[in-house]
Every structure is written in C-alpha cells, then in structure tokens.
Amino acid sequence: MKITILAENTACNMFPGEHGLSLLVEYRDRKVLIDTGASGLFAENAGKMGMDLAGVNAAFLSHAHYDHSGGYPAFFAINTTAKVYLQKSAKRRHYFKIFGAIKKNIGIPEGVLDRYADRFVYVEGYRDFENGICVLPHSTPDKILQRAKRTHMCVETEGRIDFDDFSHEQTVVFEEEDGLVCVNSCSHAGVDVIVEEVKKVFPGKNIKAFFGGFHMMGLSGADSCSYSKEEVQEVAKRLLESSDAVFYSGHCTGSIAFGWLKEIMEDRLEAMASGKVFEV
C-alpha cells in the first residue's frame, strides 16, 4: 500500500506545509483520505502531484480539530460522492484552555457539519468496514484523562466544559497479510497507549507501520516540548518493545521531541512532510 502526505507542517520541495495533517492511502483497490488539514492546501498539493481526489472512495476524520477538518469544503468541491466517517462525539465543541480561561475554539470549523450534513456518517465506537479497514475508538479512559490534563484541551457537553475525553478520536487500521498499518493523526491519548489498544483488538497481529503526530509539541510551538526528555524517551522505549512497527511522525510531535525519539528509535522513526510518499 502507498501513503502520500498531502499536507503536513513541514514543506518539502515544491509542496508547502501548514499546521495540520492530511494523508491519502491507496489500499487494495481503494483510495482513502484521512483528514484534510487546516485549509485547501492538501488539495492544491494533490493537484501538483497529479492525484485526482475525485476518485477517493471513502474518507475518515481522525478527530474533531480544525487543523484536520478545515479542508472539507475544498474536498467536497472536488469529490461529490465519498462519505466521511467520524465519531459521533465529534459534534461537540472543542476548546484549548490554559490558566483557567478558554483561549481558543479548536473544533471543526463552524457550520461545516451542518452545511455538508449528507456527506458525514457518524460512527459510535468500533466499526469494521469489511474490506480490511476498521476504526477503533479509545478503550483506556483512565490513561486518556492523564494525557488530557497535559494537553490543555477541553470539550463542551451540555453547557459544561471538562477535560477532553478524546472519544472523538479514532485510529484507522488497515489490515494486510503481513501486518497492520495504523493512522491516528495526533495520538492525543498517547501513541504508546494507542498501540496497546490496537493490539487488544488484534491479538497476535503485528503492527508494521504507524502514521501520525505524537502530540508532544509544547505551547510555544515546534521548537518546544510539553514533556521532559526522559518522558519522551520512555515512550520511545515502550514503542520499540511493543511492536516491530516503523513509526512515521511529525505535525504535533514537534522538532525537539522528534529529535529525542530519534536518538532511541533510530531507523524505526521516519519524518513526515508535505509531498512525501511512503510504500508500506
């Protein structure tokens, strides 16, 4: 299978980047779009690569944040048929909260879900699409709460704002004969936690590749980290012990954390960038 990074934070050659992520997965006889970045940039980059987004068969939203859902108007203008599968709780409002004050609305851009209601299909929990593709929600709420407090992300439920439970986040899993390929664009619950969640659903199956950000970037941007070097490298060690996967990361991982991970993971960690193509 082939995975193309349509948009990511890092520009590469003629393909500009933005704070966001969008991937096109060519799997068996299907083309699957995962996220659309923060704008229509992903579609512009796809056009430069000669990739026809009108031929996408299905799409998934990894989670309900603007930097992964801002490009849907551009996608729907090109593709008139593909449905977008997302968790039902993605309908809620999502915020970034720090020092006790709501700082920013970080959810799906206002009006998108209503304006294109016929294109979105809401999933509750696990769903198997019977063609080698499934989506997994989180199944370890205690660990997720610990991570949520570090992210400063919150969700509004019936007028009350609480720490985000990330029930809107899902991992898209592609099953091949020699193992699983997983995509979770930001891994808010922790990439090591998500790997364990996948292993519980697929006991005995090897995870051969994992794509997504690790959400270790600090509040001041890519050149900062919200975790200590020791914490980051403990995650790296757990990933190496948990599977034989190669991890393709970027976006919200941050350059500092990526460097610390690379020291431990070496060739088991590769950097994503706009325009890069990976054969898995």
C-alpha positions as a Markdown table, in Angstrom:
| # | Residue | x | y | z |
|---|---|---|---|---|
| 1 | Met | 0.0 | 0.0 | 0.0 |
| 2 | Lys | 1.0 | 3.6 | -0.6 |
| 3 | Ile | 0.6 | 6.6 | 1.7 |
| 4 | Thr | 1.0 | 10.1 | 0.5 |
| 5 | Ile | 1.3 | 13.0 | 2.8 |
| 6 | Leu | -0.8 | 15.7 | 1.2 |
| 7 | Ala | -0.2 | 18.3 | 3.9 |
| 8 | Glu | 1.8 | 18.5 | 7.0 |
| 9 | Asn | 3.6 | 21.2 | 9.0 |
| 10 | Thr | 6.9 | 20.8 | 7.1 |
| 11 | Ala | 7.3 | 22.0 | 3.5 |
| 12 | Cys | 9.2 | 19.7 | 1.1 |
| 13 | Asn | 10.4 | 20.6 | -2.3 |
| 14 | Met | 7.5 | 22.3 | -4.2 |
| 15 | Phe | 4.9 | 21.3 | -1.6 |
| 16 | Pro | 4.2 | 23.9 | 1.1 |
| 17 | Gly | 3.2 | 22.9 | 4.6 |
| 18 | Glu | 0.8 | 24.2 | 7.2 |
| 19 | His | -0.1 | 23.3 | 10.8 |
| 20 | Gly | -2.3 | 20.4 | 10.0 |
| 21 | Leu | -2.3 | 16.9 | 8.5 |
| 22 | Ser | -3.8 | 15.1 | 5.6 |
| 23 | Leu | -2.9 | 11.7 | 4.1 |
| 24 | Leu | -4.1 | 9.8 | 1.1 |
| 25 | Val | -4.0 | 6.0 | 1.5 |
| 26 | Glu | -4.0 | 3.8 | -1.6 |
| 27 | Tyr | -5.1 | 0.4 | -0.3 |
| 28 | Arg | -6.0 | -2.6 | -2.4 |
| 29 | Asp | -8.4 | -1.1 | -5.0 |
| 30 | Arg | -9.4 | 1.9 | -2.8 |
| 31 | Lys | -8.3 | 5.4 | -2.2 |
| 32 | Val | -8.9 | 6.6 | 1.3 |
| 33 | Leu | -8.5 | 10.2 | 2.5 |
| 34 | Ile | -7.7 | 10.7 | 6.2 |
| 35 | Asp | -8.2 | 14.3 | 7.3 |
| 36 | Thr | -7.9 | 17.5 | 5.2 |
| 37 | Gly | -5.5 | 19.7 | 7.1 |
| 38 | Ala | -6.4 | 23.2 | 8.1 |
| 39 | Ser | -7.3 | 24.5 | 4.6 |
| 40 | Gly | -7.5 | 23.6 | 1.0 |
| 41 | Leu | -3.7 | 23.3 | 0.8 |
| 42 | Phe | -3.9 | 19.5 | 0.8 |
| 43 | Ala | -6.0 | 19.6 | -2.4 |
| 44 | Glu | -3.5 | 22.1 | -4.0 |
| 45 | Asn | -0.6 | 19.7 | -3.2 |
| 46 | Ala | -2.6 | 16.7 | -4.5 |
| 47 | Gly | -3.1 | 18.6 | -7.8 |
| 48 | Lys | 0.6 | 19.3 | -8.1 |
| 49 | Met | 1.2 | 15.5 | -7.7 |
| 50 | Gly | -1.4 | 14.7 | -10.3 |
| 51 | Met | -3.6 | 12.9 | -7.8 |
| 52 | Asp | -7.3 | 13.0 | -8.5 |
| 53 | Leu | -9.2 | 13.5 | -5.3 |
| 54 | Ala | -12.5 | 12.9 | -7.2 |
| 55 | Gly | -11.5 | 9.3 | -7.2 |
| 56 | Val | -11.4 | 9.0 | -3.4 |
| 57 | Asn | -13.8 | 6.2 | -2.3 |
| 58 | Ala | -14.0 | 7.0 | 1.4 |
| 59 | Ala | -12.7 | 9.5 | 4.0 |
| 60 | Phe | -12.1 | 9.5 | 7.7 |
| 61 | Leu | -11.8 | 12.3 | 10.2 |
| 62 | Ser | -9.3 | 11.2 | 12.9 |
| 63 | His | -10.6 | 13.7 | 15.4 |
| 64 | Ala | -12.6 | 16.9 | 15.7 |
| 65 | His | -10.0 | 19.7 | 15.5 |
| 66 | Tyr | -9.8 | 22.5 | 12.9 |
| 67 | Asp | -6.3 | 21.6 | 11.7 |
| 68 | His | -7.6 | 18.2 | 10.4 |
| 69 | Ser | -11.0 | 19.3 | 9.2 |
| 70 | Gly | -10.5 | 22.8 | 7.7 |
| 71 | Gly | -10.2 | 21.5 | 4.2 |
| 72 | Tyr | -13.5 | 19.7 | 3.8 |
| 73 | Pro | -15.2 | 22.4 | 1.7 |
| 74 | Ala | -12.3 | 22.1 | -0.8 |
| 75 | Phe | -12.6 | 18.3 | -0.8 |
| 76 | Phe | -16.4 | 18.3 | -1.3 |
| 77 | Ala | -16.0 | 20.7 | -4.2 |
| 78 | Ile | -13.8 | 18.1 | -5.9 |
| 79 | Asn | -15.4 | 14.9 | -4.8 |
| 80 | Thr | -19.2 | 14.6 | -4.8 |
| 81 | Thr | -19.7 | 11.1 | -3.6 |
| 82 | Ala | -17.2 | 9.9 | -0.8 |
| 83 | Lys | -18.6 | 9.8 | 2.7 |
| 84 | Val | -16.6 | 11.0 | 5.7 |
| 85 | Tyr | -16.7 | 8.7 | 8.7 |
| 86 | Leu | -16.2 | 10.3 | 12.1 |
| 87 | Gln | -17.1 | 9.5 | 15.7 |
| 88 | Lys | -20.4 | 10.8 | 16.9 |
| 89 | Ser | -18.9 | 12.8 | 19.7 |
| 90 | Ala | -17.1 | 14.9 | 17.1 |
| 91 | Lys | -20.3 | 17.1 | 17.0 |
| 92 | Arg | -19.3 | 18.6 | 20.4 |
| 93 | Arg | -17.4 | 21.9 | 20.7 |
| 94 | His | -13.7 | 21.7 | 21.4 |
| 95 | Tyr | -11.5 | 24.2 | 23.1 |
| 96 | Phe | -8.0 | 24.9 | 24.1 |
| 97 | Lys | -7.9 | 26.0 | 27.8 |
| 98 | Ile | -5.0 | 27.3 | 29.8 |
| 99 | Phe | -4.6 | 29.1 | 33.1 |
| 100 | Gly | -8.3 | 28.5 | 33.8 |
| 101 | Ala | -9.5 | 30.5 | 30.8 |
| 102 | Ile | -10.9 | 29.4 | 27.4 |
| 103 | Lys | -8.3 | 30.5 | 24.9 |
| 104 | Lys | -9.4 | 29.2 | 21.6 |
| 105 | Asn | -12.1 | 27.3 | 19.8 |
| 106 | Ile | -10.2 | 24.4 | 18.1 |
| 107 | Gly | -13.0 | 22.3 | 16.8 |
| 108 | Ile | -14.3 | 21.6 | 13.4 |
| 109 | Pro | -14.9 | 25.0 | 11.6 |
| 110 | Glu | -18.3 | 26.4 | 12.3 |
| 111 | Gly | -21.1 | 25.3 | 10.0 |
| 112 | Val | -19.2 | 22.6 | 8.2 |
| 113 | Leu | -21.0 | 19.6 | 9.7 |
| 114 | Asp | -24.4 | 21.2 | 9.0 |
| 115 | Arg | -23.6 | 22.6 | 5.6 |
| 116 | Tyr | -22.4 | 19.2 | 4.4 |
| 117 | Ala | -24.6 | 17.0 | 6.6 |
| 118 | Asp | -25.2 | 14.5 | 3.8 |
| 119 | Arg | -21.5 | 13.7 | 3.5 |
| 120 | Phe | -20.8 | 12.9 | 7.1 |
| 121 | Val | -21.5 | 9.5 | 8.6 |
| 122 | Tyr | -21.3 | 9.2 | 12.4 |
| 123 | Val | -19.8 | 6.1 | 14.0 |
| 124 | Glu | -20.2 | 5.1 | 17.6 |
| 125 | Gly | -17.2 | 3.2 | 18.8 |
| 126 | Tyr | -15.6 | 0.4 | 16.8 |
| 127 | Arg | -16.6 | -0.2 | 13.3 |
| 128 | Asp | -15.4 | -2.8 | 10.8 |
| 129 | Phe | -15.9 | -1.8 | 7.2 |
| 130 | Glu | -15.5 | -5.4 | 6.0 |
| 131 | Asn | -12.8 | -4.6 | 3.4 |
| 132 | Gly | -9.8 | -4.7 | 5.6 |
| 133 | Ile | -10.4 | -1.3 | 7.1 |
| 134 | Cys | -11.7 | -0.6 | 10.6 |
| 135 | Val | -11.8 | 2.3 | 13.1 |
| 136 | Leu | -11.0 | 2.0 | 16.7 |
| 137 | Pro | -12.0 | 4.5 | 19.4 |
| 138 | His | -10.1 | 4.7 | 22.7 |
| 139 | Ser | -10.7 | 2.0 | 25.3 |
| 140 | Thr | -8.5 | 3.2 | 28.2 |
| 141 | Pro | -10.2 | 6.2 | 29.7 |
| 142 | Asp | -8.1 | 6.3 | 32.8 |
| 143 | Lys | -4.9 | 6.8 | 30.8 |
| 144 | Ile | -6.6 | 9.2 | 28.5 |
| 145 | Leu | -7.6 | 11.5 | 31.3 |
| 146 | Gln | -3.9 | 11.7 | 32.5 |
| 147 | Arg | -2.9 | 12.8 | 29.0 |
| 148 | Ala | -5.8 | 15.2 | 28.6 |
| 149 | Lys | -4.7 | 17.3 | 31.5 |
| 150 | Arg | -1.3 | 17.7 | 29.8 |
| 151 | Thr | -2.8 | 18.9 | 26.5 |
| 152 | His | -5.0 | 21.7 | 28.0 |
| 153 | Met | -7.8 | 20.6 | 25.7 |
| 154 | Cys | -11.4 | 20.6 | 26.7 |
| 155 | Val | -14.8 | 19.7 | 25.4 |
| 156 | Glu | -18.3 | 21.2 | 25.9 |
| 157 | Thr | -21.0 | 18.8 | 27.0 |
| 158 | Glu | -24.5 | 20.2 | 27.7 |
| 159 | Gly | -23.1 | 23.6 | 28.5 |
| 160 | Arg | -20.3 | 22.2 | 30.8 |
| 161 | Ile | -16.7 | 22.4 | 29.9 |
| 162 | Asp | -14.5 | 19.5 | 31.0 |
| 163 | Phe | -11.2 | 18.0 | 30.1 |
| 164 | Asp | -11.5 | 16.3 | 26.7 |
| 165 | Asp | -12.1 | 12.6 | 26.9 |
| 166 | Phe | -11.0 | 12.2 | 23.3 |
| 167 | Ser | -13.9 | 10.0 | 22.5 |
| 168 | His | -14.0 | 11.8 | 19.1 |
| 169 | Glu | -10.5 | 10.4 | 18.3 |
| 170 | Gln | -10.3 | 7.2 | 16.3 |
| 171 | Thr | -7.5 | 5.1 | 14.8 |
| 172 | Val | -7.9 | 3.9 | 11.3 |
| 173 | Val | -6.5 | 0.4 | 10.9 |
| 174 | Phe | -5.7 | -1.2 | 7.5 |
| 175 | Glu | -5.2 | -5.0 | 7.7 |
| 176 | Glu | -2.7 | -6.7 | 5.3 |
| 177 | Glu | -1.4 | -10.2 | 5.2 |
| 178 | Asp | 1.9 | -9.3 | 6.9 |
| 179 | Gly | 0.5 | -6.9 | 9.5 |
| 180 | Leu | -1.4 | -3.8 | 10.4 |
| 181 | Val | -1.0 | -0.2 | 9.2 |
| 182 | Cys | -2.4 | 2.3 | 11.7 |
| 183 | Val | -3.2 | 6.0 | 11.3 |
| 184 | Asn | -4.0 | 8.2 | 14.2 |
| 185 | Ser | -3.3 | 11.8 | 13.2 |
| 186 | Cys | -2.5 | 13.3 | 16.7 |
| 187 | Ser | -2.4 | 10.4 | 19.2 |
| 188 | His | -3.8 | 12.6 | 21.9 |
| 189 | Ala | -4.2 | 9.6 | 24.2 |
| 190 | Gly | -0.5 | 8.7 | 23.8 |
| 191 | Val | 0.9 | 6.8 | 20.9 |
| 192 | Asp | 2.1 | 4.0 | 23.2 |
| 193 | Val | -1.4 | 3.8 | 24.6 |
| 194 | Ile | -2.9 | 3.6 | 21.1 |
| 195 | Val | -0.6 | 0.8 | 20.1 |
| 196 | Glu | -1.7 | -1.2 | 23.1 |
| 197 | Glu | -5.4 | -0.5 | 22.2 |
| 198 | Val | -4.8 | -1.8 | 18.7 |
| 199 | Lys | -3.1 | -5.0 | 20.0 |
| 200 | Lys | -6.1 | -5.8 | 22.2 |
| 201 | Val | -8.4 | -5.7 | 19.2 |
| 202 | Phe | -6.0 | -7.7 | 17.0 |
| 203 | Pro | -4.3 | -10.2 | 19.3 |
| 204 | Gly | -1.3 | -11.9 | 17.7 |
| 205 | Lys | -1.3 | -9.4 | 14.7 |
| 206 | Asn | 1.9 | -7.5 | 14.0 |
| 207 | Ile | 1.7 | -3.7 | 13.7 |
| 208 | Lys | 4.1 | -3.0 | 10.8 |
| 209 | Ala | 3.5 | 0.8 | 10.5 |
| 210 | Phe | 2.0 | 3.7 | 12.4 |
| 211 | Phe | 1.4 | 7.1 | 10.9 |
| 212 | Gly | 0.6 | 10.3 | 12.9 |
| 213 | Gly | 1.7 | 13.0 | 15.2 |
| 214 | Phe | 2.5 | 12.2 | 18.8 |
| 215 | His | 1.3 | 15.4 | 20.3 |
| 216 | Met | 4.4 | 16.3 | 22.3 |
| 217 | Met | 4.8 | 19.8 | 21.0 |
| 218 | Gly | 4.9 | 22.5 | 23.6 |
| 219 | Leu | 2.7 | 25.6 | 23.9 |
| 220 | Ser | 5.2 | 27.8 | 22.2 |
| 221 | Gly | 5.4 | 25.7 | 19.0 |
| 222 | Ala | 7.5 | 23.0 | 17.3 |
| 223 | Asp | 10.8 | 24.0 | 19.0 |
| 224 | Ser | 9.4 | 23.3 | 22.4 |
| 225 | Cys | 8.1 | 20.2 | 24.2 |
| 226 | Ser | 5.5 | 19.6 | 26.8 |
| 227 | Tyr | 7.3 | 16.6 | 28.2 |
| 228 | Ser | 10.8 | 16.0 | 29.6 |
| 229 | Lys | 13.4 | 14.2 | 27.6 |
| 230 | Glu | 13.2 | 11.3 | 30.0 |
| 231 | Glu | 9.4 | 11.0 | 29.5 |
| 232 | Val | 9.7 | 11.2 | 25.7 |
| 233 | Gln | 12.4 | 8.6 | 25.6 |
| 234 | Glu | 10.4 | 6.3 | 27.8 |
| 235 | Val | 7.7 | 6.4 | 25.3 |
| 236 | Ala | 10.2 | 5.6 | 22.6 |
| 237 | Lys | 11.4 | 2.5 | 24.5 |
| 238 | Arg | 7.8 | 1.3 | 25.0 |
| 239 | Leu | 7.1 | 1.6 | 21.3 |
| 240 | Leu | 10.2 | -0.4 | 20.4 |
| 241 | Glu | 9.2 | -3.1 | 22.9 |
| 242 | Ser | 5.5 | -3.2 | 21.9 |
| 243 | Ser | 5.8 | -4.0 | 18.1 |
| 244 | Asp | 8.1 | -4.2 | 15.1 |
| 245 | Ala | 6.5 | -1.1 | 13.5 |
| 246 | Val | 8.1 | 1.7 | 11.8 |
| 247 | Phe | 6.6 | 5.0 | 13.0 |
| 248 | Tyr | 6.1 | 7.9 | 10.6 |
| 249 | Ser | 5.6 | 11.0 | 12.6 |
| 250 | Gly | 5.5 | 14.8 | 12.5 |
| 251 | His | 2.8 | 17.5 | 12.7 |
| 252 | Cys | 2.2 | 17.9 | 16.5 |
| 253 | Thr | 5.2 | 15.8 | 17.6 |
| 254 | Gly | 7.5 | 18.9 | 17.5 |
| 255 | Ser | 11.1 | 19.0 | 16.4 |
| 256 | Ile | 12.5 | 18.8 | 20.0 |
| 257 | Ala | 10.5 | 15.6 | 20.8 |
| 258 | Phe | 11.2 | 14.1 | 17.4 |
| 259 | Gly | 15.0 | 14.5 | 18.0 |
| 260 | Trp | 14.8 | 12.9 | 21.4 |
| 261 | Leu | 12.7 | 10.0 | 19.9 |
| 262 | Lys | 15.1 | 9.5 | 17.1 |
| 263 | Glu | 18.0 | 9.0 | 19.5 |
| 264 | Ile | 16.3 | 5.9 | 20.8 |
| 265 | Met | 14.2 | 4.7 | 17.8 |
| 266 | Glu | 16.8 | 5.4 | 15.0 |
| 267 | Asp | 15.6 | 3.8 | 11.7 |
| 268 | Arg | 12.2 | 2.9 | 13.3 |
| 269 | Leu | 11.2 | 6.5 | 13.2 |
| 270 | Glu | 10.7 | 8.5 | 10.0 |
| 271 | Ala | 9.7 | 12.1 | 9.4 |
| 272 | Met | 6.5 | 13.1 | 7.5 |
| 273 | Ala | 6.4 | 16.2 | 5.3 |
| 274 | Ser | 4.1 | 17.6 | 2.6 |
| 275 | Gly | 4.6 | 15.7 | -0.6 |
| 276 | Lys | 6.4 | 12.7 | 0.8 |
| 277 | Val | 5.3 | 9.2 | -0.4 |
| 278 | Phe | 5.8 | 6.1 | 1.6 |
| 279 | Glu | 5.4 | 2.5 | 0.3 |
| 280 | Val | 4.5 | 0.2 | 3.2 |
